[in-house]
PDB file of C-alpha atoms and ligand atoms in Angstrom:
ATOM      1  CA  MET A   1     -56.796  57.492 102.187  1.00  0.00           C
ATOM      2  CA  ASP A   2     -54.595  54.602 101.046  1.00  0.00           C
ATOM      3  CA  TRP A   3     -51.617  56.592  99.773  1.00  0.00           C
ATOM      4  CA  LYS A   4     -49.872  53.422  98.602  1.00  0.00           C
ATOM      5  CA  LYS A   5     -52.372  53.209  95.731  1.00  0.00           C
ATOM      6  CA  HIS A   6     -50.727  56.386  94.415  1.00  0.00           C
ATOM      7  CA  PHE A   7     -47.168  57.713  94.105  1.00  0.00           C
ATOM      8  CA  LEU A   8     -47.312  61.210  95.540  1.00  0.00           C
ATOM      9  CA  SER A   9     -44.454  61.083  98.025  1.00  0.00           C
ATOM     10  CA  LEU A  10     -41.587  58.751  98.960  1.00  0.00           C
ATOM     11  CA  SER A  11     -42.747  59.188 102.568  1.00  0.00           C
ATOM     12  CA  HIS A  12     -45.792  57.016 101.829  1.00  0.00           C
ATOM     13  CA  PHE A  13     -43.594  53.954 101.298  1.00  0.00           C
ATOM     14  CA  SER A  14     -41.446  51.775 103.545  1.00  0.00           C
ATOM     15  CA  GLU A  15     -37.721  51.162 103.179  1.00  0.00           C
ATOM     16  CA  ASP A  16     -38.445  47.679 101.781  1.00  0.00           C
ATOM     17  CA  GLU A  17     -40.922  49.091  99.263  1.00  0.00           C
ATOM     18  CA  ILE A  18     -38.491  51.763  98.021  1.00  0.00           C
ATOM     19  CA  LEU A  19     -35.615  49.258  97.810  1.00  0.00           C
ATOM     20  CA  GLY A  20     -37.964  46.857  95.988  1.00  0.00           C
ATOM     21  CA  LEU A  21     -38.843  49.525  93.417  1.00  0.00           C
ATOM     22  CA  LEU A  22     -35.141  50.250  92.884  1.00  0.00           C
ATOM     23  CA  LYS A  23     -34.370  46.547  92.434  1.00  0.00           C
ATOM     24  CA  ARG A  24     -37.168  46.204  89.905  1.00  0.00           C
ATOM     25  CA  ALA A  25     -35.974  49.316  88.048  1.00  0.00           C
ATOM     26  CA  ARG A  26     -32.481  47.811  87.774  1.00  0.00           C
ATOM     27  CA  GLU A  27     -33.989  44.587  86.425  1.00  0.00           C
ATOM     28  CA  LEU A  28     -36.046  46.491  83.882  1.00  0.00           C
ATOM     29  CA  LYS A  29     -32.969  48.432  82.781  1.00  0.00           C
ATOM     30  CA  ARG A  30     -30.984  45.248  82.275  1.00  0.00           C
ATOM     31  CA  GLY A  31     -33.926  43.560  80.519  1.00  0.00           C
ATOM     32  CA  ILE A  32     -33.694  40.441  82.686  1.00  0.00           C
ATOM     33  CA  PRO A  33     -35.937  37.787  81.127  1.00  0.00           C
ATOM     34  CA  GLY A  34     -38.463  35.951  83.279  1.00  0.00           C
ATOM     35  CA  THR A  35     -38.737  38.743  85.855  1.00  0.00           C
ATOM     36  CA  GLY A  36     -42.325  39.730  85.010  1.00  0.00           C
ATOM     37  CA  PRO A  37     -44.606  40.294  82.064  1.00  0.00           C
ATOM     38  CA  ALA A  38     -42.904  42.299  79.350  1.00  0.00           C
ATOM     39  CA  ARG A  39     -46.018  44.325  78.513  1.00  0.00           C
ATOM     40  CA  PRO A  40     -47.963  44.647  81.784  1.00  0.00           C
ATOM     41  CA  LEU A  41     -49.803  47.762  80.504  1.00  0.00           C
ATOM     42  CA  GLU A  42     -51.128  46.045  77.357  1.00  0.00           C
ATOM     43  CA  GLY A  43     -54.606  47.463  76.637  1.00  0.00           C
ATOM     44  CA  ARG A  44     -54.175  50.191  79.273  1.00  0.00           C
ATOM     45  CA  SER A  45     -53.977  53.955  78.940  1.00  0.00           C
ATOM     46  CA  VAL A  46     -52.185  56.405  81.214  1.00  0.00           C
ATOM     47  CA  GLY A  47     -52.898  60.151  81.101  1.00  0.00           C
ATOM     48  CA  LEU A  48     -50.260  62.823  81.636  1.00  0.00           C
ATOM     49  CA  ILE A  49     -51.624  66.189  82.811  1.00  0.00           C
ATOM     50  CA  PHE A  50     -48.854  68.794  82.754  1.00  0.00           C
ATOM     51  CA  GLU A  51     -49.292  72.367  83.991  1.00  0.00           C
ATOM     52  CA  LYS A  52     -45.549  73.127  83.680  1.00  0.00           C
ATOM     53  CA  PRO A  53     -42.970  72.422  80.947  1.00  0.00           C
ATOM     54  CA  SER A  54     -40.968  69.206  80.951  1.00  0.00           C
ATOM     55  CA  THR A  55     -38.360  67.403  78.885  1.00  0.00           C
ATOM     56  CA  ARG A  56     -37.334  64.392  81.019  1.00  0.00           C
ATOM     57  CA  THR A  57     -40.522  63.626  82.939  1.00  0.00           C
ATOM     58  CA  ARG A  58     -42.891  63.846  80.009  1.00  0.00           C
ATOM     59  CA  ILE A  59     -40.755  61.927  77.549  1.00  0.00           C
ATOM     60  CA  SER A  60     -39.540  59.252  79.965  1.00  0.00           C
ATOM     61  CA  PHE A  61     -43.114  58.575  81.086  1.00  0.00           C
ATOM     62  CA  GLU A  62     -44.464  58.505  77.523  1.00  0.00           C
ATOM     63  CA  VAL A  63     -41.700  56.166  76.363  1.00  0.00           C
ATOM     64  CA  GLY A  64     -41.929  54.022  79.512  1.00  0.00           C
ATOM     65  CA  ILE A  65     -45.703  53.555  79.154  1.00  0.00           C
ATOM     66  CA  HIS A  66     -45.183  52.626  75.495  1.00  0.00           C
ATOM     67  CA  GLN A  67     -42.419  50.141  76.381  1.00  0.00           C
ATOM     68  CA  LEU A  68     -44.714  48.485  78.939  1.00  0.00           C
ATOM     69  CA  GLY A  69     -47.343  47.996  76.212  1.00  0.00           C
ATOM     70  CA  GLY A  70     -49.650  50.847  77.256  1.00  0.00           C
ATOM     71  CA  GLN A  71     -50.895  54.043  75.611  1.00  0.00           C
ATOM     72  CA  PRO A  72     -49.749  57.422  76.974  1.00  0.00           C
ATOM     73  CA  ILE A  73     -52.150  60.348  76.507  1.00  0.00           C
ATOM     74  CA  PHE A  74     -50.491  63.733  77.023  1.00  0.00           C
ATOM     75  CA  LEU A  75     -52.806  66.517  78.176  1.00  0.00           C
ATOM     76  CA  SER A  76     -51.515  70.016  78.713  1.00  0.00           C
ATOM     77  CA  ARG A  77     -53.666  72.011  81.103  1.00  0.00           C
ATOM     78  CA  ASP A  78     -55.112  74.060  78.264  1.00  0.00           C
ATOM     79  CA  ASP A  79     -56.276  70.924  76.421  1.00  0.00           C
ATOM     80  CA  ILE A  80     -58.746  69.910  79.099  1.00  0.00           C
ATOM     81  CA  GLN A  81     -61.738  71.590  80.738  1.00  0.00           C
ATOM     82  CA  ILE A  82     -59.828  72.179  83.986  1.00  0.00           C
ATOM     83  CA  ALA A  83     -58.507  75.289  82.221  1.00  0.00           C
ATOM     84  CA  ARG A  84     -62.126  76.522  81.978  1.00  0.00           C
ATOM     85  CA  GLY A  85     -62.869  75.779  85.607  1.00  0.00           C
ATOM     86  CA  GLU A  86     -64.125  72.183  85.610  1.00  0.00           C
ATOM     87  CA  PRO A  87     -63.490  71.011  89.189  1.00  0.00           C
ATOM     88  CA  ILE A  88     -60.788  68.433  89.910  1.00  0.00           C
ATOM     89  CA  ARG A  89     -63.337  66.196  91.665  1.00  0.00           C
ATOM     90  CA  ASP A  90     -65.363  65.986  88.439  1.00  0.00           C
ATOM     91  CA  THR A  91     -62.343  65.603  86.144  1.00  0.00           C
ATOM     92  CA  ALA A  92     -60.830  62.883  88.348  1.00  0.00           C
ATOM     93  CA  ARG A  93     -64.015  60.810  88.413  1.00  0.00           C
ATOM     94  CA  VAL A  94     -64.506  61.058  84.647  1.00  0.00           C
ATOM     95  CA  LEU A  95     -60.876  60.248  83.780  1.00  0.00           C
ATOM     96  CA  SER A  96     -61.018  57.263  86.161  1.00  0.00           C
ATOM     97  CA  ARG A  97     -63.585  55.723  83.783  1.00  0.00           C
ATOM     98  CA  TYR A  98     -61.202  55.845  80.789  1.00  0.00           C
ATOM     99  CA  LEU A  99     -57.670  55.645  82.115  1.00  0.00           C
ATOM    100  CA  HIS A 100     -55.616  53.271  84.295  1.00  0.00           C
ATOM    101  CA  GLY A 101     -53.430  55.946  85.875  1.00  0.00           C
ATOM    102  CA  ILE A 102     -52.603  59.664  85.657  1.00  0.00           C
ATOM    103  CA  VAL A 103     -49.202  61.347  85.918  1.00  0.00           C
ATOM    104  CA  ILE A 104     -49.634  64.961  87.040  1.00  0.00           C
ATOM    105  CA  ARG A 105     -47.136  67.848  87.022  1.00  0.00           C
ATOM    106  CA  THR A 106     -48.603  70.828  88.777  1.00  0.00           C
ATOM    107  CA  PHE A 107     -47.989  73.753  91.152  1.00  0.00           C
ATOM    108  CA  GLY A 108     -49.787  73.143  94.454  1.00  0.00           C
ATOM    109  CA  HIS A 109     -49.345  69.678  95.959  1.00  0.00           C
ATOM    110  CA  VAL A 110     -53.020  69.882  97.049  1.00  0.00           C
ATOM    111  CA  VAL A 111     -53.970  69.439  93.369  1.00  0.00           C
ATOM    112  CA  LEU A 112     -52.385  65.980  93.444  1.00  0.00           C
ATOM    113  CA  GLU A 113     -54.046  65.142  96.753  1.00  0.00           C
ATOM    114  CA  GLU A 114     -57.440  66.270  95.439  1.00  0.00           C
ATOM    115  CA  PHE A 115     -57.001  64.116  92.323  1.00  0.00           C
ATOM    116  CA  ALA A 116     -56.014  61.147  94.509  1.00  0.00           C
ATOM    117  CA  LYS A 117     -59.048  61.706  96.735  1.00  0.00           C
ATOM    118  CA  TRP A 118     -61.516  61.593  93.838  1.00  0.00           C
ATOM    119  CA  SER A 119     -59.820  59.100  91.480  1.00  0.00           C
ATOM    120  CA  SER A 120     -60.299  55.362  91.518  1.00  0.00           C
ATOM    121  CA  ILE A 121     -57.042  55.021  89.540  1.00  0.00           C
ATOM    122  CA  PRO A 122     -53.440  55.701  90.655  1.00  0.00           C
ATOM    123  CA  ILE A 123     -52.138  59.282  90.635  1.00  0.00           C
ATOM    124  CA  ILE A 124     -48.388  59.689  90.098  1.00  0.00           C
ATOM    125  CA  ASN A 125     -46.532  62.861  91.064  1.00  0.00           C
ATOM    126  CA  GLY A 126     -44.585  64.131  88.054  1.00  0.00           C
ATOM    127  CA  LEU A 127     -43.451  67.155  90.181  1.00  0.00           C
ATOM    128  CA  SER A 128     -45.297  69.591  92.404  1.00  0.00           C
ATOM    129  CA  ASP A 129     -44.013  72.736  94.107  1.00  0.00           C
ATOM    130  CA  LEU A 130     -43.559  70.562  97.204  1.00  0.00           C
ATOM    131  CA  LEU A 131     -42.101  67.262  95.959  1.00  0.00           C
ATOM    132  CA  HIS A 132     -40.386  65.487  93.054  1.00  0.00           C
ATOM    133  CA  PRO A 133     -40.331  61.825  94.165  1.00  0.00           C
ATOM    134  CA  CYS A 134     -39.737  60.222  90.737  1.00  0.00           C
ATOM    135  CA  GLN A 135     -36.539  62.247  90.377  1.00  0.00           C
ATOM    136  CA  VAL A 136     -35.131  61.288  93.764  1.00  0.00           C
ATOM    137  CA  LEU A 137     -36.010  57.632  93.120  1.00  0.00           C
ATOM    138  CA  GLY A 138     -33.983  57.890  89.886  1.00  0.00           C
ATOM    139  CA  ASP A 139     -31.154  59.569  91.818  1.00  0.00           C
ATOM    140  CA  LEU A 140     -31.042  56.691  94.315  1.00  0.00           C
ATOM    141  CA  MET A 141     -30.911  54.131  91.488  1.00  0.00           C
ATOM    142  CA  THR A 142     -28.063  56.054  89.861  1.00  0.00           C
ATOM    143  CA  LEU A 143     -26.052  55.927  93.076  1.00  0.00           C
ATOM    144  CA  GLN A 144     -26.716  52.209  93.532  1.00  0.00           C
ATOM    145  CA  GLU A 145     -25.372  51.581  90.024  1.00  0.00           C
ATOM    146  CA  VAL A 146     -21.989  52.993  90.984  1.00  0.00           C
ATOM    147  CA  GLY A 147     -21.868  50.906  94.142  1.00  0.00           C
ATOM    148  CA  VAL A 148     -23.161  53.379  96.733  1.00  0.00           C
ATOM    149  CA  ASP A 149     -25.139  51.824  99.598  1.00  0.00           C
ATOM    150  CA  VAL A 150     -28.057  54.265  99.629  1.00  0.00           C
ATOM    151  CA  ALA A 151     -29.110  53.239 103.136  1.00  0.00           C
ATOM    152  CA  ALA A 152     -25.651  53.996 104.570  1.00  0.00           C
ATOM    153  CA  MET A 153     -24.376  56.919 102.466  1.00  0.00           C
ATOM    154  CA  HIS A 154     -23.799  60.513 103.454  1.00  0.00           C
ATOM    155  CA  ALA A 155     -25.620  62.757 100.970  1.00  0.00           C
ATOM    156  CA  ALA A 156     -25.398  66.542 100.796  1.00  0.00           C
ATOM    157  CA  TRP A 157     -27.836  69.033  99.306  1.00  0.00           C
ATOM    158  CA  VAL A 158     -26.618  72.521  98.415  1.00  0.00           C
ATOM    159  CA  GLY A 159     -28.943  75.372  97.467  1.00  0.00           C
ATOM    160  CA  ASP A 160     -32.679  75.911  97.474  1.00  0.00           C
ATOM    161  CA  GLY A 161     -34.880  74.050  99.948  1.00  0.00           C
ATOM    162  CA  ASN A 162     -37.209  73.224  97.068  1.00  0.00           C
ATOM    163  CA  ASN A 163     -39.230  70.242  95.844  1.00  0.00           C
ATOM    164  CA  MET A 164     -36.044  68.236  95.235  1.00  0.00           C
ATOM    165  CA  ALA A 165     -34.651  69.006  98.703  1.00  0.00           C
ATOM    166  CA  ASN A 166     -37.981  68.001 100.253  1.00  0.00           C
ATOM    167  CA  SER A 167     -37.978  64.663  98.430  1.00  0.00           C
ATOM    168  CA  TRP A 168     -34.363  64.066  99.502  1.00  0.00           C
ATOM    169  CA  ILE A 169     -35.491  64.612 103.098  1.00  0.00           C
ATOM    170  CA  ASN A 170     -38.312  62.089 102.602  1.00  0.00           C
ATOM    171  CA  ALA A 171     -35.847  59.586 101.123  1.00  0.00           C
ATOM    172  CA  ALA A 172     -33.445  60.047 104.051  1.00  0.00           C
ATOM    173  CA  GLU A 173     -36.275  59.559 106.565  1.00  0.00           C
ATOM    174  CA  VAL A 174     -37.359  56.309 104.897  1.00  0.00           C
ATOM    175  CA  LEU A 175     -33.936  54.814 104.123  1.00  0.00           C
ATOM    176  CA  GLY A 176     -32.070  56.190 107.138  1.00  0.00           C
ATOM    177  CA  PHE A 177     -29.038  57.661 105.356  1.00  0.00           C
ATOM    178  CA  ARG A 178     -27.264  60.781 106.577  1.00  0.00           C
ATOM    179  CA  LEU A 179     -28.384  63.954 104.766  1.00  0.00           C
ATOM    180  CA  SER A 180     -26.776  67.373 105.262  1.00  0.00           C
ATOM    181  CA  LEU A 181     -28.430  70.346 103.607  1.00  0.00           C
ATOM    182  CA  ALA A 182     -27.014  73.841 103.157  1.00  0.00           C
ATOM    183  CA  CYS A 183     -29.726  76.398 102.332  1.00  0.00           C
ATOM    184  CA  PRO A 184     -29.723  80.179 102.801  1.00  0.00           C
ATOM    185  CA  GLU A 185     -31.976  81.739 105.422  1.00  0.00           C
ATOM    186  CA  GLY A 186     -35.442  82.189 103.958  1.00  0.00           C
ATOM    187  CA  TYR A 187     -35.052  79.275 101.538  1.00  0.00           C
ATOM    188  CA  LEU A 188     -35.290  76.316 103.900  1.00  0.00           C
ATOM    189  CA  PRO A 189     -37.179  73.115 102.984  1.00  0.00           C
ATOM    190  CA  ALA A 190     -40.904  72.990 103.778  1.00  0.00           C
ATOM    191  CA  VAL A 191     -40.676  69.336 104.830  1.00  0.00           C
ATOM    192  CA  GLN A 192     -39.621  69.125 108.489  1.00  0.00           C
ATOM    193  CA  ALA A 193     -36.872  66.599 109.107  1.00  0.00           C
ATOM    194  CA  LYS A 194     -37.566  64.346 112.119  1.00  0.00           C
ATOM    195  CA  SER A 195     -34.467  62.155 112.057  1.00  0.00           C
ATOM    196  CA  LYS A 196     -31.290  63.317 113.827  1.00  0.00           C
ATOM    197  CA  SER A 197     -29.274  62.172 110.817  1.00  0.00           C
ATOM    198  CA  ILE A 198     -30.803  64.994 108.734  1.00  0.00           C
ATOM    199  CA  THR A 199     -29.236  68.388 109.413  1.00  0.00           C
ATOM    200  CA  ILE A 200     -29.704  71.815 107.853  1.00  0.00           C
ATOM    201  CA  CYS A 201     -27.019  74.486 107.993  1.00  0.00           C
ATOM    202  CA  ARG A 202     -26.110  77.707 106.168  1.00  0.00           C
ATOM    203  CA  ASP A 203     -22.570  76.788 105.105  1.00  0.00           C
ATOM    204  CA  PRO A 204     -22.191  74.629 101.947  1.00  0.00           C
ATOM    205  CA  ARG A 205     -18.678  73.564 103.025  1.00  0.00           C
ATOM    206  CA  GLU A 206     -20.033  72.242 106.308  1.00  0.00           C
ATOM    207  CA  ALA A 207     -22.842  70.343 104.507  1.00  0.00           C
ATOM    208  CA  VAL A 208     -20.602  68.638 101.933  1.00  0.00           C
ATOM    209  CA  LYS A 209     -17.866  67.745 104.455  1.00  0.00           C
ATOM    210  CA  GLY A 210     -17.144  64.040 103.945  1.00  0.00           C
ATOM    211  CA  ALA A 211     -20.260  63.528 101.775  1.00  0.00           C
ATOM    212  CA  ASN A 212     -20.328  60.690  99.207  1.00  0.00           C
ATOM    213  CA  VAL A 213     -22.708  62.561  96.936  1.00  0.00           C
ATOM    214  CA  VAL A 214     -23.469  66.256  96.432  1.00  0.00           C
ATOM    215  CA  SER A 215     -26.734  67.332  94.788  1.00  0.00           C
ATOM    216  CA  THR A 216     -28.059  70.685  93.735  1.00  0.00           C
ATOM    217  CA  ASP A 217     -30.789  72.252  91.597  1.00  0.00           C
ATOM    218  CA  VAL A 218     -31.704  75.575  90.041  1.00  0.00           C
ATOM    219  CA  TRP A 219     -32.028  78.585  92.314  1.00  0.00           C
ATOM    220  CA  ALA A 220     -35.389  79.623  90.821  1.00  0.00           C
ATOM    221  CA  SER A 221     -37.774  76.733  90.158  1.00  0.00           C
ATOM    222  CA  MET A 222     -40.617  76.747  87.651  1.00  0.00           C
ATOM    223  CA  GLY A 223     -43.110  79.419  88.698  1.00  0.00           C
ATOM    224  CA  GLN A 224     -40.416  81.473  90.521  1.00  0.00           C
ATOM    225  CA  GLU A 225     -38.956  83.145  87.435  1.00  0.00           C
ATOM    226  CA  ASP A 226     -39.928  86.630  88.742  1.00  0.00           C
ATOM    227  CA  GLU A 227     -37.716  86.059  91.794  1.00  0.00           C
ATOM    228  CA  ALA A 228     -34.642  85.047  89.757  1.00  0.00           C
ATOM    229  CA  ALA A 229     -32.544  88.168  90.458  1.00  0.00           C
ATOM    230  CA  GLU A 230     -33.289  88.221  94.182  1.00  0.00           C
ATOM    231  CA  ARG A 231     -32.567  84.493  94.400  1.00  0.00           C
ATOM    232  CA  ALA A 232     -29.303  84.785  92.451  1.00  0.00           C
ATOM    233  CA  ALA A 233     -28.105  87.201  95.154  1.00  0.00           C
ATOM    234  CA  ALA A 234     -29.271  84.990  98.029  1.00  0.00           C
ATOM    235  CA  PHE A 235     -27.622  81.865  96.531  1.00  0.00           C
ATOM    236  CA  ALA A 236     -24.368  83.460  95.330  1.00  0.00           C
ATOM    237  CA  ASP A 237     -22.287  81.434  97.822  1.00  0.00           C
ATOM    238  CA  TYR A 238     -24.091  78.167  97.083  1.00  0.00           C
ATOM    239  CA  GLN A 239     -22.522  77.174  93.767  1.00  0.00           C
ATOM    240  CA  VAL A 240     -21.376  73.549  93.398  1.00  0.00           C
ATOM    241  CA  ASN A 241     -17.845  73.963  92.004  1.00  0.00           C
ATOM    242  CA  SER A 242     -14.520  72.191  92.284  1.00  0.00           C
ATOM    243  CA  ALA A 243     -13.438  74.303  95.276  1.00  0.00           C
ATOM    244  CA  LEU A 244     -16.545  73.256  97.220  1.00  0.00           C
ATOM    245  CA  LEU A 245     -16.072  69.605  96.233  1.00  0.00           C
ATOM    246  CA  GLU A 246     -12.590  69.679  97.829  1.00  0.00           C
ATOM    247  CA  HIS A 247     -14.482  69.457 101.137  1.00  0.00           C
ATOM    248  CA  ALA A 248     -16.509  66.385 100.124  1.00  0.00           C
ATOM    249  CA  ALA A 249     -15.278  62.799 100.337  1.00  0.00           C
ATOM    250  CA  LYS A 250     -12.575  61.899  97.858  1.00  0.00           C
ATOM    251  CA  ASP A 251     -14.282  60.785  94.622  1.00  0.00           C
ATOM    252  CA  ALA A 252     -17.678  62.088  95.757  1.00  0.00           C
ATOM    253  CA  TYR A 253     -20.361  61.921  93.079  1.00  0.00           C
ATOM    254  CA  VAL A 254     -22.385  64.871  91.833  1.00  0.00           C
ATOM    255  CA  LEU A 255     -26.060  64.850  90.869  1.00  0.00           C
ATOM    256  CA  HIS A 256     -28.311  67.464  89.274  1.00  0.00           C
ATOM    257  CA  CYS A 257     -31.891  66.682  88.244  1.00  0.00           C
ATOM    258  CA  LEU A 258     -31.660  69.015  85.230  1.00  0.00           C
ATOM    259  CA  PRO A 259     -32.375  71.373  83.591  1.00  0.00           C
ATOM    260  CA  ALA A 260     -29.288  73.172  84.937  1.00  0.00           C
ATOM    261  CA  HIS A 261     -28.305  76.818  84.720  1.00  0.00           C
ATOM    262  CA  ARG A 262     -24.651  76.180  83.960  1.00  0.00           C
ATOM    263  CA  ASN A 263     -22.219  78.317  85.934  1.00  0.00           C
ATOM    264  CA  GLU A 264     -24.954  79.456  88.300  1.00  0.00           C
ATOM    265  CA  GLU A 265     -25.803  76.678  90.764  1.00  0.00           C
ATOM    266  CA  ILE A 266     -23.190  74.330  89.233  1.00  0.00           C
ATOM    267  CA  THR A 267     -20.138  74.935  87.081  1.00  0.00           C
ATOM    268  CA  ASP A 268     -19.715  73.611  83.573  1.00  0.00           C
ATOM    269  CA  GLU A 269     -16.515  71.970  84.777  1.00  0.00           C
ATOM    270  CA  VAL A 270     -18.253  69.950  87.504  1.00  0.00           C
ATOM    271  CA  MET A 271     -21.149  68.987  85.233  1.00  0.00           C
ATOM    272  CA  GLU A 272     -18.727  67.593  82.665  1.00  0.00           C
ATOM    273  CA  SER A 273     -16.363  66.001  85.190  1.00  0.00           C
ATOM    274  CA  GLU A 274     -15.995  62.321  85.993  1.00  0.00           C
ATOM    275  CA  ARG A 275     -17.762  62.893  89.295  1.00  0.00           C
ATOM    276  CA  SER A 276     -20.967  63.849  87.500  1.00  0.00           C
ATOM    277  CA  LEU A 277     -23.611  61.137  87.111  1.00  0.00           C
ATOM    278  CA  ILE A 278     -26.172  63.433  85.534  1.00  0.00           C
ATOM    279  CA  TRP A 279     -26.713  61.641  82.226  1.00  0.00           C
ATOM    280  CA  GLU A 280     -27.271  58.249  83.873  1.00  0.00           C
ATOM    281  CA  GLU A 281     -29.449  60.093  86.372  1.00  0.00           C
ATOM    282  CA  ALA A 282     -31.632  61.420  83.540  1.00  0.00           C
ATOM    283  CA  GLU A 283     -31.840  57.989  81.894  1.00  0.00           C
ATOM    284  CA  ASN A 284     -32.801  56.279  85.121  1.00  0.00           C
ATOM    285  CA  ARG A 285     -36.014  58.296  85.315  1.00  0.00           C
ATOM    286  CA  LEU A 286     -37.264  55.946  82.596  1.00  0.00           C
ATOM    287  CA  HIS A 287     -36.439  52.782  84.526  1.00  0.00           C
ATOM    288  CA  VAL A 288     -37.699  53.810  87.976  1.00  0.00           C
ATOM    289  CA  GLN A 289     -40.932  55.165  86.519  1.00  0.00           C
ATOM    290  CA  LYS A 290     -41.523  51.884  84.674  1.00  0.00           C
ATOM    291  CA  ALA A 291     -41.179  50.128  88.044  1.00  0.00           C
ATOM    292  CA  VAL A 292     -43.713  52.549  89.579  1.00  0.00           C
ATOM    293  CA  LEU A 293     -46.141  52.114  86.643  1.00  0.00           C
ATOM    294  CA  GLU A 294     -45.830  48.331  86.862  1.00  0.00           C
ATOM    295  CA  MET A 295     -46.498  48.432  90.608  1.00  0.00           C
ATOM    296  CA  LEU A 296     -49.536  50.725  90.388  1.00  0.00           C
ATOM    297  CA  CYS A 297     -51.131  50.570  86.944  1.00  0.00           C
ATOM    298  CA  ALA A 298     -50.668  47.004  85.665  1.00  0.00           C
TER     299      ALA A 298
HETATM  300  N1   CP B 301     -35.699  66.629  86.049  1.00  0.00           N
HETATM  301  C1   CP B 301     -36.883  66.837  85.492  1.00  0.00           C
HETATM  302  O1   CP B 301     -37.954  66.541  86.060  1.00  0.00           O
HETATM  303  O2   CP B 301     -36.823  67.401  84.257  1.00  0.00           O
HETATM  304  P1   CP B 301     -38.013  67.944  83.373  1.00  0.00           P
HETATM  305  O3   CP B 301     -38.490  69.226  83.994  1.00  0.00           O
HETATM  306  O4   CP B 301     -37.416  68.158  82.011  1.00  0.00           O
HETATM  307  O5   CP B 301     -39.120  66.933  83.350  1.00  0.00           O
HETATM  308  N1  NVA B 302     -36.849  72.484  91.294  1.00  0.00           N
HETATM  309  C1  NVA B 302     -37.047  72.421  89.856  1.00  0.00           C
HETATM  310  C2  NVA B 302     -36.957  71.016  89.392  1.00  0.00           C
HETATM  311  C3  NVA B 302     -37.088  70.841  87.911  1.00  0.00           C
HETATM  312  C4  NVA B 302     -37.041  69.417  87.482  1.00  0.00           C
HETATM  313  C5  NVA B 302     -38.385  73.027  89.506  1.00  0.00           C
HETATM  314  O1  NVA B 302     -39.365  72.760  90.222  1.00  0.00           O
HETATM  315  O2  NVA B 302     -38.462  73.786  88.529  1.00  0.00           O
END
């Protein structure tokens, strides 16, 4: 399988390839003339199959495809025959005859891998239970914009070892930055860190110590709503608040992929503070995804 024909995981790409995507995303954001065709998706259609809700991913992909000259086709699970049991291997082969790429948001990561196996067109991960690579790519761009060297930074993750944490681990493996995660017992990331510069502890203060950026996410991800009460108890000491940020580097930045549960995993005060880059972070989804679409679907 040539994983580079798809965008399922940051781990499938080299440091140069990730830095190249980020550079292109910054160019696209600034609208630099002469840096590539303005409408590379002219005459092309990209499907979006979503099995979970979305504000940022859906809209930024639809708008980005439109801005690149292509046609986005949104397909909720119930709109297509997958909902009635049509196999992925059949759906993927049929859609490959109409479309030039498919963005998929789903539960099991194997769904994305199965689509990639049977498609002759690129499959882009719009979030699975395992990974959220488009979001972490946008996070890296956001940090670059404020002058952070993403290959040399110290990043901290506080909270659930979820899809976002896993993609942060992949990013740290590829780019080589220091990543310290604090996750409660029983909620550790599924992705095994190989590099010595990636550490996992229980204490949020230890993880954020000296960090240039602190990231967090909801305690119960989509599909885990039934576990919300149990998780709220397990994560009670994992809130990103101003007291915790006292332990980070002076002027450390704060990221949250959104949607946030304000005053649960992050305080209102921190979200609205000058440290918070969350609105740029949300915008940058558009620019990094355009770079990915241009690389794979043009
Ligand atoms: N951050 C993110 O992926 O948001 P949505 O769930 O709104 O797409
Ligand atoms: N971890 C969250 C991310 C949402 C963008 C979820 O999977 O629901």
